[in-house]
Short mmCIF file of C-alpha atoms in Angstrom, two decimals:
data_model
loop_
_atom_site.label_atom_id
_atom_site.label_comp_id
_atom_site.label_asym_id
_atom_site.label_seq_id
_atom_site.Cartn_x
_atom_site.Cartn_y
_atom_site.Cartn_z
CA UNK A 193 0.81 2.36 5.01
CA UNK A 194 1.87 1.31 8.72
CA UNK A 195 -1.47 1.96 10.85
CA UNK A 196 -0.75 2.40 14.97
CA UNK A 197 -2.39 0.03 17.81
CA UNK A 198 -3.16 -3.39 16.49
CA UNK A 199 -6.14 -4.93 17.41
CA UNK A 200 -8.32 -2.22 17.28
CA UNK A 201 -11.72 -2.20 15.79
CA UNK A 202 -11.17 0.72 13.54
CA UNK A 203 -7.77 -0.82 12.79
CA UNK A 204 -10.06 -3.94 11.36
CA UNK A 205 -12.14 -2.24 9.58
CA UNK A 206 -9.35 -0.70 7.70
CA UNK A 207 -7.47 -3.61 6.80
CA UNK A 208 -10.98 -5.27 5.59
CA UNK A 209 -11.46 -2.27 3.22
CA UNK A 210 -14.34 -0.20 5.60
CA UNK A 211 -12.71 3.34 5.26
CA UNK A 212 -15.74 5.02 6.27
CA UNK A 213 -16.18 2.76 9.34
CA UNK A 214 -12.78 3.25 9.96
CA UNK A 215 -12.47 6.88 9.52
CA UNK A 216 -15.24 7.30 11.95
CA UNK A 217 -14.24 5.43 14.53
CA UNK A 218 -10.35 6.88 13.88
CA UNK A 219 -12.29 10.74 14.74
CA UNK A 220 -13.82 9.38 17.73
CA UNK A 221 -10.63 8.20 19.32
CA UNK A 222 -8.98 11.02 18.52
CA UNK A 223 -11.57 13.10 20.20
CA UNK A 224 -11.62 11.22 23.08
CA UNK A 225 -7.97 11.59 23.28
CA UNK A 226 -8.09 15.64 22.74
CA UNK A 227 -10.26 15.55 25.58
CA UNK A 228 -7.52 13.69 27.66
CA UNK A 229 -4.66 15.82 26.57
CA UNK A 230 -3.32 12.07 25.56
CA UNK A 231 -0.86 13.69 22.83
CA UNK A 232 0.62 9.62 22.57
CA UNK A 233 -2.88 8.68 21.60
CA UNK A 234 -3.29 11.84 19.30
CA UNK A 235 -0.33 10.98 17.14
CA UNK A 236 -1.40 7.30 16.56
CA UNK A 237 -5.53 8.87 15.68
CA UNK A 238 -3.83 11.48 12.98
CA UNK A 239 -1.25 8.93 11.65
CA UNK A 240 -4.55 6.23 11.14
CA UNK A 241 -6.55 9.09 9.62
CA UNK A 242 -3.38 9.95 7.24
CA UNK A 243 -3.23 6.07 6.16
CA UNK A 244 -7.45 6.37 5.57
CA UNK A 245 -6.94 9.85 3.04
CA UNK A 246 -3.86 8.11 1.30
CA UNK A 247 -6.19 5.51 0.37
CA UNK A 248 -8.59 7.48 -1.17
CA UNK A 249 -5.72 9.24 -2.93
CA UNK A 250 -6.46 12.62 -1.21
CA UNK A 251 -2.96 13.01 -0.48
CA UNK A 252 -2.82 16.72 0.56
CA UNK A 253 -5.17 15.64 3.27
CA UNK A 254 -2.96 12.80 4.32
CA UNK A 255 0.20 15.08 4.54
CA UNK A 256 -1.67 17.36 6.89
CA UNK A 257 -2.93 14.51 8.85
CA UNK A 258 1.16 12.56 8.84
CA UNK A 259 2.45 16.20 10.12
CA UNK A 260 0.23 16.75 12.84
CA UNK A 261 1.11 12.73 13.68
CA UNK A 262 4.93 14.01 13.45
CA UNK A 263 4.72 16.86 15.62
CA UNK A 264 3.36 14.68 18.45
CA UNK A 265 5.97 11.98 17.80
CA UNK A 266 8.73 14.93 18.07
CA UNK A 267 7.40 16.36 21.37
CA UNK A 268 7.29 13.29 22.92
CA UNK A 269 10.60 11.76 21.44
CA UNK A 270 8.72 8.44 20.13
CA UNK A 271 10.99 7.28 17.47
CA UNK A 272 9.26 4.57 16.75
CA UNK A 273 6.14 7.16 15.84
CA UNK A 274 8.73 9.12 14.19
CA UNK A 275 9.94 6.28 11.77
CA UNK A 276 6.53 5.29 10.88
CA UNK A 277 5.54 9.02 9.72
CA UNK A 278 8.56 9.46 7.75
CA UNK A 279 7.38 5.95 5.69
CA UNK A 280 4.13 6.95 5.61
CA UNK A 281 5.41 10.79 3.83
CA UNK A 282 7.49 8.88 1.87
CA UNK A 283 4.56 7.32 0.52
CA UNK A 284 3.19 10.50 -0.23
CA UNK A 285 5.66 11.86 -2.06
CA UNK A 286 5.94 8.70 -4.30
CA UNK A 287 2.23 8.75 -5.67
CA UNK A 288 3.15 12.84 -6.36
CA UNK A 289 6.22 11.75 -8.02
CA UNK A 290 8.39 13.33 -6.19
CA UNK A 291 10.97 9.90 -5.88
CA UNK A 292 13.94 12.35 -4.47
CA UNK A 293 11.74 13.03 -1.70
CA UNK A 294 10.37 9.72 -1.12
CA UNK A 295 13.67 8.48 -0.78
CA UNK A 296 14.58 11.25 1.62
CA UNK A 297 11.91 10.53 3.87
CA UNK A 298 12.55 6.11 3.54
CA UNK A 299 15.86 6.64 4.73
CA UNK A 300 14.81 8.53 7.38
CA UNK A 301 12.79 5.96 8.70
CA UNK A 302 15.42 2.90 7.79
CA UNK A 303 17.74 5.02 10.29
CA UNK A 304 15.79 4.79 12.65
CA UNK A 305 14.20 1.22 12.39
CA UNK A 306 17.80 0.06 12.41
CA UNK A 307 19.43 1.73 15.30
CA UNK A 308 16.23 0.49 17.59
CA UNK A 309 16.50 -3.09 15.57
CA UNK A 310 13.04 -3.09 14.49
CA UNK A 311 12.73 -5.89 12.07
CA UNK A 312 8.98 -4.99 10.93
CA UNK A 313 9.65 -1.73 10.33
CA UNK A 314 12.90 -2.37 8.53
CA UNK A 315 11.11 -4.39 5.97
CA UNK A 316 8.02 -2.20 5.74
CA UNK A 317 10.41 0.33 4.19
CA UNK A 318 12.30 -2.01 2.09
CA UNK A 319 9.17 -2.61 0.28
CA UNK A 320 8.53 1.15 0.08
CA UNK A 321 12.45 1.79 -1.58
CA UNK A 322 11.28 -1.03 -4.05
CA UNK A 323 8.61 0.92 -4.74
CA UNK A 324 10.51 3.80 -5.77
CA UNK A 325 12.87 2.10 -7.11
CA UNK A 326 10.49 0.27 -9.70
CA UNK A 327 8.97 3.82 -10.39
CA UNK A 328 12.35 4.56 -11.82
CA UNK A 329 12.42 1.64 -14.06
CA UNK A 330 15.76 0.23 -11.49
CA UNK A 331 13.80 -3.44 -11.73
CA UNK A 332 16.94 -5.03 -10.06
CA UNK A 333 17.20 -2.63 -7.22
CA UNK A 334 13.64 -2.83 -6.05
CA UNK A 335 13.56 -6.51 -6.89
CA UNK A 336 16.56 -6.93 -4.21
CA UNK A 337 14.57 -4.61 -1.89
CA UNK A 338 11.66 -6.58 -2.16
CA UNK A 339 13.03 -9.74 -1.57
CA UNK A 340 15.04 -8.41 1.06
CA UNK A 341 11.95 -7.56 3.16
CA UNK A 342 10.40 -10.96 1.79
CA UNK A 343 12.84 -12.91 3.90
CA UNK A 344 12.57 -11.04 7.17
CA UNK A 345 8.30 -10.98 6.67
CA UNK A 346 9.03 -15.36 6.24
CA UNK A 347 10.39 -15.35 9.41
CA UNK A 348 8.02 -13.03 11.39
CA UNK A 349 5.05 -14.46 9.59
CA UNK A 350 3.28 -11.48 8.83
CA UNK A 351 1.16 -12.84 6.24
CA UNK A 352 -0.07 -9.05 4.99
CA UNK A 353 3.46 -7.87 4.53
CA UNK A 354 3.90 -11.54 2.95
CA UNK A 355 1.05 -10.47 0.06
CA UNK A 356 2.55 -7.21 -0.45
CA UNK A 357 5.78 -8.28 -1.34
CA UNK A 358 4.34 -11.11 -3.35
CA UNK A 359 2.59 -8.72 -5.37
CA UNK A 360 5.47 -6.63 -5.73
CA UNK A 361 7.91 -9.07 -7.00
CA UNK A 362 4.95 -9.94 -9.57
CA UNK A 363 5.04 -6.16 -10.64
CA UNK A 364 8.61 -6.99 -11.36
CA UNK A 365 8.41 -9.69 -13.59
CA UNK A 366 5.34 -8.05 -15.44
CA UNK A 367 7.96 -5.42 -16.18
CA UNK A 368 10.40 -8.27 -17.56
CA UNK A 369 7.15 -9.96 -19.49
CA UNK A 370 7.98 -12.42 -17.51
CA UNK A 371 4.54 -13.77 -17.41
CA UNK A 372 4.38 -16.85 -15.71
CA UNK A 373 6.57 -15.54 -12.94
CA UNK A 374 4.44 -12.78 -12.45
CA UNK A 375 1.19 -14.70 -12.99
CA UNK A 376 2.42 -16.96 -9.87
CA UNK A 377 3.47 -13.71 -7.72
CA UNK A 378 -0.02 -12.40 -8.24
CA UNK A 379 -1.85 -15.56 -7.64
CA UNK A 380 0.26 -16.09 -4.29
CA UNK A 381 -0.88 -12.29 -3.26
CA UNK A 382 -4.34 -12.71 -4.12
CA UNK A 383 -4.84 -16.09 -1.93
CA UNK A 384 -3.19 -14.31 1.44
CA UNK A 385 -5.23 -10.73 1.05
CA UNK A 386 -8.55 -13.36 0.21
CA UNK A 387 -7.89 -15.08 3.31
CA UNK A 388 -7.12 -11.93 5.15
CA UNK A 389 -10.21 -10.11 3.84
CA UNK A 390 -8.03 -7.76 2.78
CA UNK A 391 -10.42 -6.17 0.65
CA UNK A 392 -7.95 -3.55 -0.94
CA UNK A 393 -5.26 -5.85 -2.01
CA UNK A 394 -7.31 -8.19 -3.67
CA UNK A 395 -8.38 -5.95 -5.83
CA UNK A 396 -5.02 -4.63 -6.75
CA UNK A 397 -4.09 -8.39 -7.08
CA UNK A 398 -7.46 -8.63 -9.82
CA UNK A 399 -6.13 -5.88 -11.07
CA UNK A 400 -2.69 -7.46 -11.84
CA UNK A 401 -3.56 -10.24 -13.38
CA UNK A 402 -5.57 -8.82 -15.36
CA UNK A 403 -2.67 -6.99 -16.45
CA UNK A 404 -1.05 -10.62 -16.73
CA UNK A 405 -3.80 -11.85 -19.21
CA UNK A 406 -3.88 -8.76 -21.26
CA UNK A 407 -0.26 -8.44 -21.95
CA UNK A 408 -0.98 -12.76 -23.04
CA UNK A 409 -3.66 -11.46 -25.40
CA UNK A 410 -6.16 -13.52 -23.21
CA UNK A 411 -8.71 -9.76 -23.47
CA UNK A 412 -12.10 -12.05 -22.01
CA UNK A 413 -9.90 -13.43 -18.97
CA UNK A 414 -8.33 -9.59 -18.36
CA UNK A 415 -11.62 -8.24 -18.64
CA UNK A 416 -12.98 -10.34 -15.89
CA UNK A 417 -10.21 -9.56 -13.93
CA UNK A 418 -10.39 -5.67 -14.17
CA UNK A 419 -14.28 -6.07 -13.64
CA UNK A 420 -13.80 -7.62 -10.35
CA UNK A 421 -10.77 -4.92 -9.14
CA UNK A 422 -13.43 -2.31 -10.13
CA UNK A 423 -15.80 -4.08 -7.84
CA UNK A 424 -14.08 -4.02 -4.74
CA UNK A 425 -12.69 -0.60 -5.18
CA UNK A 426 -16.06 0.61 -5.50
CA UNK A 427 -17.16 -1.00 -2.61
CA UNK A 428 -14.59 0.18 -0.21
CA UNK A 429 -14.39 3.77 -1.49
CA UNK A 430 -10.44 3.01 -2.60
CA UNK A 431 -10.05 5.74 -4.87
CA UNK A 432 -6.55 6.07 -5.11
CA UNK A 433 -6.09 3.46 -8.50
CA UNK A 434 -9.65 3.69 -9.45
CA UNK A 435 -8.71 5.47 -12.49
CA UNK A 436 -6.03 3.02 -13.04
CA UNK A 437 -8.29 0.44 -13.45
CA UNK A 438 -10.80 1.95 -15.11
CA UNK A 439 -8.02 2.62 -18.54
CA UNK A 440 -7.68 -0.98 -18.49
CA UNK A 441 -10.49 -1.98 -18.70
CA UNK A 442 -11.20 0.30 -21.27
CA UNK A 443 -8.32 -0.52 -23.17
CA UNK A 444 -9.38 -4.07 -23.42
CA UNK A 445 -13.22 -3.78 -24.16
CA UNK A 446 -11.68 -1.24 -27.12
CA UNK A 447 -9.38 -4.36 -28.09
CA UNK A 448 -12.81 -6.56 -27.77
CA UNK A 449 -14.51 -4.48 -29.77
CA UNK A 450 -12.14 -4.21 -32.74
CA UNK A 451 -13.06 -6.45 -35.67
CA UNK A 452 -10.41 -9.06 -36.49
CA UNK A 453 -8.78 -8.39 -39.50
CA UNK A 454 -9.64 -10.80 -42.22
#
């Protein structure tokens, strides 16, 4: 998710895992910019609201709120704007499994992020075709992908963008059972969204790992680690892998349960 206007209160909130703060504050602006007729302003408010719904894994809401962002972008030729709603949609069409779409809509952006030779938003969408990609089961493609937008986030030093990709590459070698690898990916992603506050991707990081110790056999350390994702998704109101989670965990406490065979 690409939110507009950096430093921005709402903007924090978001990244620390307060969607309700942030939602709030995201209708308020936009209000205030209705009342303007500040369509630039507009687009950024319905694009932020978008990323906030997404989240929460009400994605027909978030579709309504990226197309209303688009519209704006259009009228007022912002391809910038434009680039960063056809990501965002992209992202939407991935968690509805539609991947032909998703890639439709990634492309569309990486057009455009490379003819204005915008680095950040050329590996934002790398990391969203890896995505895909490792929805498909392709683990080489979005492993290229990911380390691909791993080398331009080194140099730019975006240390969010950094834990993403970290996390992603772990996601790769889980898929491998490549345990240690992954087990260090995870561990790198958790430390930068920790020292970020980045409440949200910690707990997909717990989540992870505990994925990591369960596939291990290690059930009491995956436990913990599901336990504590749960935790912070309930905290923030992240819905959109709450369910997720919640299978794992029960899937180990059955595990736990189950009487050793003698």
């Amino acid at each position: 998710m690409i939110f507009k206007k950096k430093k921005n209160q709402a903007i924090g909130y978001a990244h620390r895992g307060d969607m309700q703060k942030a939602e709030k504050l995201f209708y308020k602006e936009l209000e205030k910019h209705k009342e303007k007729g500040n369509k630039a302003g507009m687009a950024d408010q319905y694009n932020n609201l978008g990323n906030i719904y997404l989240s929460r894994g009400e994605l027909d809401m978030a579709e309504v709120m990226y197309k209303k962002s688009f519209e704006l972008e259009k009228i007022l030729d912002r391809k910038s704007g434009m680039a960063i709603t056809f990501a965002n949609l992209g992202n939407i069409y991935r968690a509805r499994g539609d991947l032909k779409q998703a890639v439709s809509m990634q492309k569309n952006a990486l057009d455009i992020y490379k003819a204005l030779d915008d680095k950040e938003g050329i590996s934002i969408v790398y990391g969203n075709l890896g995505n895909i990609f490792l929805t498909r089961g392709h683990l080489d493609r979005a492993e290229i992908m990911y380390k691909m937008s791993l080398e331009i986030e080194k140099n730019l030093g975006r240390k969010d963008i950094l834990a993403n990709q970290y996390m992603n590459l772990g996601s790769i070698f889980l898929s491998r059972k490549e345990l240690d690898q992954a087990e260090e990916m995870y561990q790198k992603a958790l430390q930068l969204n920790e020292a970020l506050g980045r409440k949200e991707g910690s707990a997909s990081a717990y989540n992870n790992l505990g994925s990591v110790y369960h596939e291990r056999g290690d059930l009491e350390s995956a436990e913990k680690m599901y336990v504590k994702s749960l935790q912070v998704l309930k905290s923030i109101g992240a819905n959109l892998y709450l369910d997720k989670v919640k299978s794992n965990l029960k899937e180990v406490q059955k595990k736990k349960a189950k009487p050793n065979p003698s």
